[in-house]
RNA sequence: GGGUUGUUAGCUCAGUUGGCUAGAGCGCCUCGUUUACACCGAGGAGGUCGGGGGUCCGAGCCCCUCACAACCCACCA
């Protein structure tokens, strides 16, 4: 069989993935301890971004545990991503000159559905191209009926338990998207905005939002502020642009007496702080801005203006009346904006569905504090506890058509009469003679995805996958700790009385090569598929997981992808050589006295244990490092090189299989490509068992190690010499005598000869009687190098002597360390003697 | 204002409970046409582990302090 000189991933990857799928290789075996991972469902509205390539972390785990004999499943999914998808969809409508208001709701829903179906299949192909070994037969879409049914049953249970309430509250509202948001979807930034100092009845005060003045229902001062004590409780008349109005003066701790004049106007309907003051003092709330972002009729002649235009107009009117005292144009404050379009978030008074999170959060908190879940990195659990402590009630209503409709209907004759009903395909239903109208809102996406682990495993219905709940590990990005992980824990405990997963591993964000956040507007977005196309899937997999540690953001590194590509090529060429040796020596029986084979088995045993330990403890970068260097440095550079001579075919095959297995979780495609060329029996590497320890003879392994140190020493010397090949002379050394060819090849010598008297340069650092046959002039030239080495060794000795001269060290350091130091000192002293003797000759 | 994390080679980053000579990849330098691989082989340069102090026989790692960076949270009109 002819294999090309370099590995060409694109020739194999698609076929290999198809082969795995056809063989059902990703299905759980049904035998062994269950091991499960659920994929954070990628948004079905777009292509994968580079962060998604960290799915390989989960794939490394699942492939390893699958090979280790666990009953392993990796459940994939896709998220309808309510608001996210809606934004993308609306943009595409806009580009066609259309608007959501041009279509009836049902038609819109169908249009989004088609839009998503198209993008979703793309996204799923991309997951395949990353080699993710998930069981596609368990694929779940967040709008599947089984998801909707469980989401409804959770909503019903909460309703019955009194955890759901409909409340008129201030919500974060984007006037452009015309929907409300959870707290977590609002981004805050420090910005400059004018601060207006105004005359306000008998007071002076500062405000950034004069246009909300029409909604003022109070003025607040600090209870301990003597300046205003007499006013508290009184009603004062304010001279305003639309005439006079009255407000009450309240005392509240919220006021900072040292800020401005120590007086704050209270606009409950348009400020979160003011809303809370209003709650405490039972103040009315007047909404002056409508959901379309325009001032309403409460503002009189300003009605119909946008917020910013209204502000300008109100300020002008106030200036004419002499109500503006001064304007600080460079005042800096924190402004909340829509995380999608950047529109200023308007606190909006609306009736919405809320979850009373306190009982859920308390339960989650104590479970986490109890250590029921292991976090990697650990400090994230403290962060989460902190978040759960401060969590406010959760607004689950969204005013967008795309999503799971809220199964609640309102009596058309009695606005306070709401009933739960799942007939959401109808806009109106009749119950006991009353007509009820469906709430037009949909659920916040996190309400459904927060139930993901027990939904996807059919746990509540005791389905076939129920044994996979709780999941073994939840692996996702640090950015999802609050919005998703926290909710899964709360809802998981609520519905199943169990933690939804036993461990949480959080990866840091992938930033661009300069460490900046990626964003479309910065134009620094990296498309993982470009890298798959150019370097291969395995190269990207290895590159993205190299040098990465839990929870830390890390710049995407082109260089590590290249390292991954190089490694795959190395594997490929090892296979080519092994194949060639097999082809040329088809009937070669095992050779028993193969030192290199004994040694490499010893190395591999150790590496295997290290790799397993690293994976099991989520140290992926270290695992890859071990795989990379064991295979490249030990197997390729020593063992395979030695086998060019020995041609120990059965062992070569054994080692090759071993190498493919330990590399497979990291580089599944190239290892499978090689495996299938070596194994014509139709077996697949993906389904093989993880490696066991190999038996080897320690004496022979050690013998090989002493040959290595001799070879290393010779290389060290010859690399300093003029190019060419040199002869090695030795006196009666059995190991050298038995391995003449091996040493000649590995050290790149012309010959190795037995002599009765040495000449040339003694290979000083080993205690062997071996010389490089060099002329006197060459040895002389080498003198400075010997002197340098001698000086270094003497410095080492001085260090060791001072350490051993320290009584504290002798008394308190572990004995084995002291012993090692002593041994080291003895060895170094012997080396010095040999180097000195060597230098004598050159004089 | 509070919190978390980080600052290690030219670049991107590892470094598991303090243990003796701090590692990797990429880049750089020297040499190499050994028919697996130049996406290669052999060798090498490059670090006072952000600054200062402390604990300890021993500190990249623990403690204190300062500086800088990133992220998150927060009710300052």
XYZ file of N, CA and C (backbone and C1' of nucleotides) in Angstrom, chain A residues 206-207 256 259 264 273 331 333-334 379 482 547 549 552 555 559 563 565-566 569-570 573-574 576-577 580 619 622 625 629 632 641 644 716 719 799 803 806 808-809 812 814 817, chain B residues 3-6 11-16 19-21 23-26 30-32 34-45 56-58 70-77:
430
model
N -29.587 67.234 41.133
C -28.926 66.868 39.881
C -29.607 65.655 39.277
N -29.724 65.651 37.952
C -30.306 64.492 37.282
C -29.664 64.311 35.917
N -27.226 59.476 48.995
C -25.894 59.804 49.497
C -25.874 61.310 49.744
N -23.417 63.438 47.742
C -23.445 63.555 46.290
C -24.345 64.724 45.905
N -32.634 63.804 45.773
C -32.848 63.003 44.567
C -34.320 63.020 44.219
N -33.299 52.110 41.028
C -33.095 52.574 42.401
C -34.369 53.212 42.919
N -19.963 64.484 32.896
C -20.257 63.582 33.987
C -20.159 62.133 33.494
N -20.981 58.146 34.076
C -21.819 57.203 34.817
C -21.912 55.887 34.056
N -22.468 54.919 34.744
C -22.572 53.599 34.148
C -23.902 53.484 33.412
N -12.115 27.801 42.507
C -12.633 29.089 43.012
C -13.961 29.469 42.369
N -22.831 31.740 35.355
C -24.015 32.355 35.940
C -25.285 32.067 35.142
N -1.434 23.933 26.018
C -1.098 25.125 26.814
C -2.314 25.828 27.385
N -5.228 26.057 30.463
C -5.577 25.559 31.781
C -6.954 26.061 32.175
N -8.824 29.816 32.573
C -7.992 30.940 32.120
C -8.306 31.311 30.681
N -5.153 33.261 24.430
C -5.130 33.701 23.044
C -5.081 32.484 22.128
N 0.485 29.019 16.195
C 1.678 28.180 16.329
C 1.364 26.806 16.908
N 1.953 23.084 15.448
C 2.576 21.990 16.203
C 1.720 20.730 16.096
N -0.351 19.989 13.679
C -0.233 19.483 12.313
C 1.062 18.680 12.166
N 2.136 19.241 12.682
C 3.427 18.550 12.598
C 3.380 17.189 13.289
N 1.584 14.656 11.214
C 2.444 14.226 10.119
C 3.512 13.252 10.606
N 3.989 13.505 11.810
C 4.999 12.616 12.394
C 4.411 11.211 12.575
N 4.109 9.458 9.294
C 5.352 8.955 8.721
C 5.959 7.812 9.518
N 5.697 7.799 10.815
C 6.096 6.626 11.583
C 5.388 5.408 11.005
N 4.206 5.042 8.031
C 4.729 4.690 6.702
C 5.977 3.836 6.821
N 6.855 4.212 7.748
C 8.089 3.454 7.913
C 7.798 2.046 8.432
N 6.523 -0.059 5.742
C 7.581 -0.445 4.814
C 8.378 -1.616 5.379
N -6.373 17.745 33.251
C -5.155 18.474 32.862
C -4.832 18.119 31.409
N -1.318 19.073 29.788
C -0.242 18.196 30.214
C -0.376 16.819 29.564
N 0.896 17.139 26.099
C 2.344 17.271 26.146
C 3.007 15.892 26.299
N 5.378 14.206 23.381
C 6.801 13.944 23.569
C 7.136 12.466 23.722
N 6.952 11.318 20.009
C 7.975 11.915 19.150
C 9.395 11.594 19.652
N 14.047 4.536 15.290
C 15.386 4.639 14.690
C 16.143 3.335 14.879
N 15.108 0.466 12.583
C 15.570 0.475 11.196
C 16.603 -0.628 11.003
N 27.163 14.958 21.272
C 27.564 16.233 21.844
C 28.936 16.657 21.337
N 29.110 17.022 17.157
C 28.429 18.185 16.598
C 29.328 19.419 16.627
N 28.045 23.975 44.560
C 26.666 24.137 44.998
C 26.233 22.969 45.887
N 25.257 22.918 49.863
C 23.964 22.401 50.320
C 24.159 21.334 51.404
N 25.105 22.416 54.818
C 24.071 23.085 55.607
C 23.413 22.071 56.551
N 20.964 22.356 58.561
C 19.508 22.391 58.501
C 18.983 21.484 57.402
N 19.698 21.476 56.288
C 19.291 20.636 55.161
C 19.411 19.165 55.532
N 16.608 18.374 58.190
C 15.175 18.526 57.947
C 14.676 18.112 56.566
N 13.901 15.688 53.451
C 13.657 14.240 53.393
C 14.954 13.492 53.064
N 16.172 12.919 49.452
C 16.753 14.069 48.762
C 18.212 14.249 49.162
P -12.676 43.294 48.282
O -13.071 42.181 47.219
C -14.030 41.181 47.561
C -14.374 40.377 46.342
C -13.212 39.662 45.667
O -12.850 38.484 46.339
C -14.570 40.692 44.030
P -11.337 37.966 46.254
O -11.293 37.332 44.797
C -12.127 36.231 44.465
C -12.033 35.958 42.993
C -10.625 35.746 42.454
O -10.134 34.453 42.723
C -11.787 37.195 41.017
P -8.568 34.275 42.920
O -8.020 34.429 41.428
C -8.371 33.465 40.444
C -7.978 33.966 39.079
C -6.494 34.237 38.879
O -5.760 33.055 38.632
C -7.732 36.044 38.000
P -4.220 33.028 39.072
O -3.522 33.995 38.009
C -3.401 33.586 36.663
C -3.073 34.767 35.792
C -1.668 35.332 35.930
O -0.742 34.577 35.186
C -3.225 37.098 35.881
P 7.851 38.970 24.091
O 6.914 38.127 23.117
C 6.236 38.751 22.023
C 5.390 37.724 21.305
C 4.423 36.975 22.204
O 3.208 37.691 22.347
C 5.634 35.422 20.902
P 2.318 37.510 23.651
O 1.824 35.999 23.492
C 0.794 35.680 22.564
C 0.445 34.214 22.681
C 0.132 33.747 24.097
O -1.186 34.094 24.473
C 1.578 32.193 23.064
P -1.565 34.115 26.022
O -0.956 32.702 26.416
C -1.014 32.204 27.701
C -0.516 30.787 27.608
C -0.267 30.105 28.931
O -1.490 29.639 29.451
C 1.527 29.640 27.450
P -1.601 29.274 30.996
O -1.074 27.771 30.940
C 0.035 27.411 31.664
C 0.342 25.979 31.396
C 0.785 25.214 32.633
O -0.305 24.629 33.283
C 2.440 25.039 30.990
P -0.617 24.933 34.817
O 0.749 24.462 35.499
C 1.165 23.107 35.405
C 2.576 22.984 35.911
C 2.824 23.582 37.289
O 2.428 22.702 38.310
C 4.515 24.298 35.813
P 2.205 23.241 39.785
O 1.247 22.183 40.482
C -0.147 22.450 40.605
C -0.873 21.164 40.944
C -0.227 20.334 42.057
O -0.786 20.629 43.331
C -0.614 18.976 40.169
P 8.064 21.592 44.759
O 9.535 21.178 45.192
C 10.647 21.918 44.703
C 11.934 21.192 45.010
C 11.975 19.753 44.519
O 13.264 19.472 43.982
C 12.390 19.832 46.830
P 13.459 19.562 42.357
O 14.839 20.319 42.231
C 14.916 21.736 42.158
C 16.150 22.197 42.874
C 17.465 21.664 42.278
O 18.461 22.649 42.460
C 17.307 20.997 44.510
P 19.787 22.614 41.732
O 19.425 22.906 40.214
C 19.840 24.117 39.636
C 19.599 24.033 38.162
C 18.191 23.557 37.799
O 17.777 24.222 36.622
C 19.763 22.132 36.809
P 14.275 22.753 33.249
O 13.488 22.024 32.074
C 13.084 22.743 30.961
C 11.679 22.357 30.620
C 11.267 22.768 29.223
O 11.710 21.824 28.272
C 9.624 23.466 30.741
P 11.967 22.310 26.758
O 10.479 22.327 26.194
C 9.679 21.145 26.269
C 8.300 21.443 25.762
C 8.264 22.132 24.402
O 8.415 21.174 23.376
C 6.792 23.230 25.880
P 9.071 21.585 21.997
O 7.886 22.388 21.314
C 6.700 21.709 20.889
C 5.691 22.730 20.440
C 6.202 23.693 19.379
O 6.063 23.128 18.094
C 5.171 24.921 21.111
P 7.179 23.257 17.025
O 7.062 24.798 16.620
C 5.910 25.249 15.909
C 5.831 26.751 15.969
C 7.064 27.504 15.480
O 7.121 27.579 14.067
C 6.302 28.455 17.498
P 23.103 30.422 11.018
O 23.905 29.199 11.639
C 25.176 29.402 12.249
C 25.729 28.082 12.720
C 25.686 26.960 11.696
O 26.771 27.032 10.777
C 24.887 26.160 13.777
P 26.512 26.498 9.296
O 26.443 24.924 9.509
C 27.599 24.210 9.948
C 27.214 22.805 10.304
C 26.538 22.001 9.216
O 27.446 21.527 8.241
C 25.409 21.650 11.250
P 26.924 21.332 6.743
O 25.939 20.080 6.884
C 26.465 18.828 7.290
C 25.352 17.839 7.477
C 24.475 17.587 6.268
O 25.104 16.715 5.366
C 23.142 17.749 8.210
P 21.201 12.469 4.326
O 22.154 11.281 4.819
C 22.538 10.195 4.022
C 22.011 8.902 4.587
C 20.479 8.863 4.752
O 19.864 8.269 3.619
C 21.514 8.361 6.821
P 18.693 9.018 2.818
O 17.373 8.359 3.444
C 16.099 8.966 3.190
C 15.254 8.071 2.352
C 14.945 6.695 2.960
O 13.929 6.730 3.922
C 15.623 6.372 0.770
P 13.790 5.661 5.090
O 12.275 5.896 5.562
C 11.203 5.829 4.638
C 10.093 6.748 5.111
C 10.483 8.221 5.225
O 10.298 8.861 3.972
C 9.442 7.529 7.237
P 11.143 10.168 3.575
O 10.467 11.296 4.463
C 9.137 11.722 4.183
C 8.631 12.534 5.345
C 9.453 13.766 5.685
O 9.071 14.859 4.865
C 8.912 12.577 7.664
P 10.126 15.666 4.052
O 10.683 16.786 5.023
C 9.802 17.584 5.843
C 10.445 18.933 6.066
C 10.490 19.838 4.842
O 10.049 21.133 5.205
C 12.656 19.566 5.723
P 8.495 21.539 5.193
O 7.971 20.953 6.581
C 7.936 21.733 7.812
C 7.278 20.856 8.849
C 7.793 19.434 8.732
O 8.659 18.998 9.759
C 5.399 19.542 8.392
P 8.783 19.042 11.157
O 9.713 17.787 11.359
C 9.401 16.542 10.734
C 10.683 15.824 10.348
C 11.842 15.931 11.315
O 11.661 15.085 12.430
C 12.652 16.207 9.135
P 12.291 15.497 13.836
O 13.811 15.110 13.606
C 14.159 13.768 13.354
C 15.641 13.664 13.152
C 16.492 14.348 14.209
O 16.621 13.553 15.364
C 17.311 14.897 12.083
P 16.805 14.230 16.763
O 18.326 14.716 16.683
C 19.367 13.773 16.724
C 20.694 14.497 16.676
C 20.850 15.623 17.687
O 21.173 15.170 18.981
C 21.551 16.376 15.570
P 20.647 15.981 20.240
O 21.496 17.341 20.153
C 22.871 17.307 20.455
C 23.520 18.600 20.043
C 23.118 19.832 20.836
O 23.749 19.899 22.091
C 23.175 20.354 18.539
P 23.007 20.617 23.310
O 22.928 22.156 22.855
C 24.117 22.918 22.759
C 23.861 24.236 22.095
C 23.056 25.261 22.871
O 23.832 25.844 23.900
C 22.471 25.333 20.583
P 23.143 26.544 25.148
O 22.814 27.995 24.587
C 23.860 28.857 24.171
C 23.268 30.069 23.504
C 22.293 30.852 24.378
O 22.984 31.784 25.175
C 21.324 30.473 22.251
P 11.569 31.115 60.012
O 11.733 29.890 59.002
C 10.897 28.748 59.142
C 11.079 27.845 57.950
C 12.512 27.429 57.664
O 12.910 26.354 58.484
C 11.452 28.086 55.648
P 14.380 26.373 59.100
O 15.327 26.016 57.856
C 16.731 26.224 57.976
C 17.421 25.628 56.765
C 16.868 26.062 55.427
O 17.419 27.303 55.023
C 17.092 23.716 55.443
P 16.447 28.404 54.389
O 16.004 27.693 53.039
C 16.956 27.535 51.978
C 16.371 26.734 50.865
C 15.098 27.309 50.251
O 15.401 28.298 49.289
C 14.820 24.994 50.655
P -6.822 46.355 30.580
O -7.484 44.912 30.747
C -7.352 43.943 29.705
C -7.849 42.613 30.202
C -9.296 42.597 30.672
O -10.199 42.506 29.598
C -7.942 41.483 32.255
P -11.625 43.211 29.728
O -12.413 42.209 30.679
C -12.713 40.891 30.222
C -13.124 40.032 31.382
C -14.359 40.487 32.147
O -15.557 40.132 31.490
C -12.668 39.922 33.693
P -16.833 41.096 31.639
O -17.364 40.726 33.093
C -17.835 39.401 33.361
C -18.003 39.215 34.850
C -18.974 40.168 35.535
O -20.317 39.775 35.354
C -16.999 40.015 36.818
P -21.440 40.902 35.338
O -21.559 41.277 36.880
C -22.010 40.311 37.830
C -21.808 40.843 39.230
C -22.521 42.125 39.567
O -23.885 41.919 39.867
C -20.305 42.258 40.342
P -24.909 43.066 39.417
O -24.628 44.229 40.465
C -24.532 43.914 41.856
C -24.207 45.153 42.634
C -24.856 46.436 42.130
O -26.201 46.533 42.556
C -22.581 46.856 42.595
P -27.215 47.212 41.583
O -26.766 48.732 41.617
C -27.463 49.687 40.843
C -27.812 50.890 41.690
C -26.657 51.465 42.471
O -25.909 52.357 41.670
C -28.523 51.232 43.899
P -24.353 52.237 41.476
O -24.108 53.440 40.487
C -23.693 54.679 41.020
C -24.848 55.443 41.522
C -24.930 56.884 41.037
O -25.848 57.006 39.963
C -24.740 56.849 43.383
P -25.339 57.848 38.668
O -26.518 58.855 38.312
C -26.999 59.665 39.298
C -28.467 59.488 39.432
C -29.248 60.625 38.780
O -30.486 60.146 38.302
C -29.329 60.779 41.177
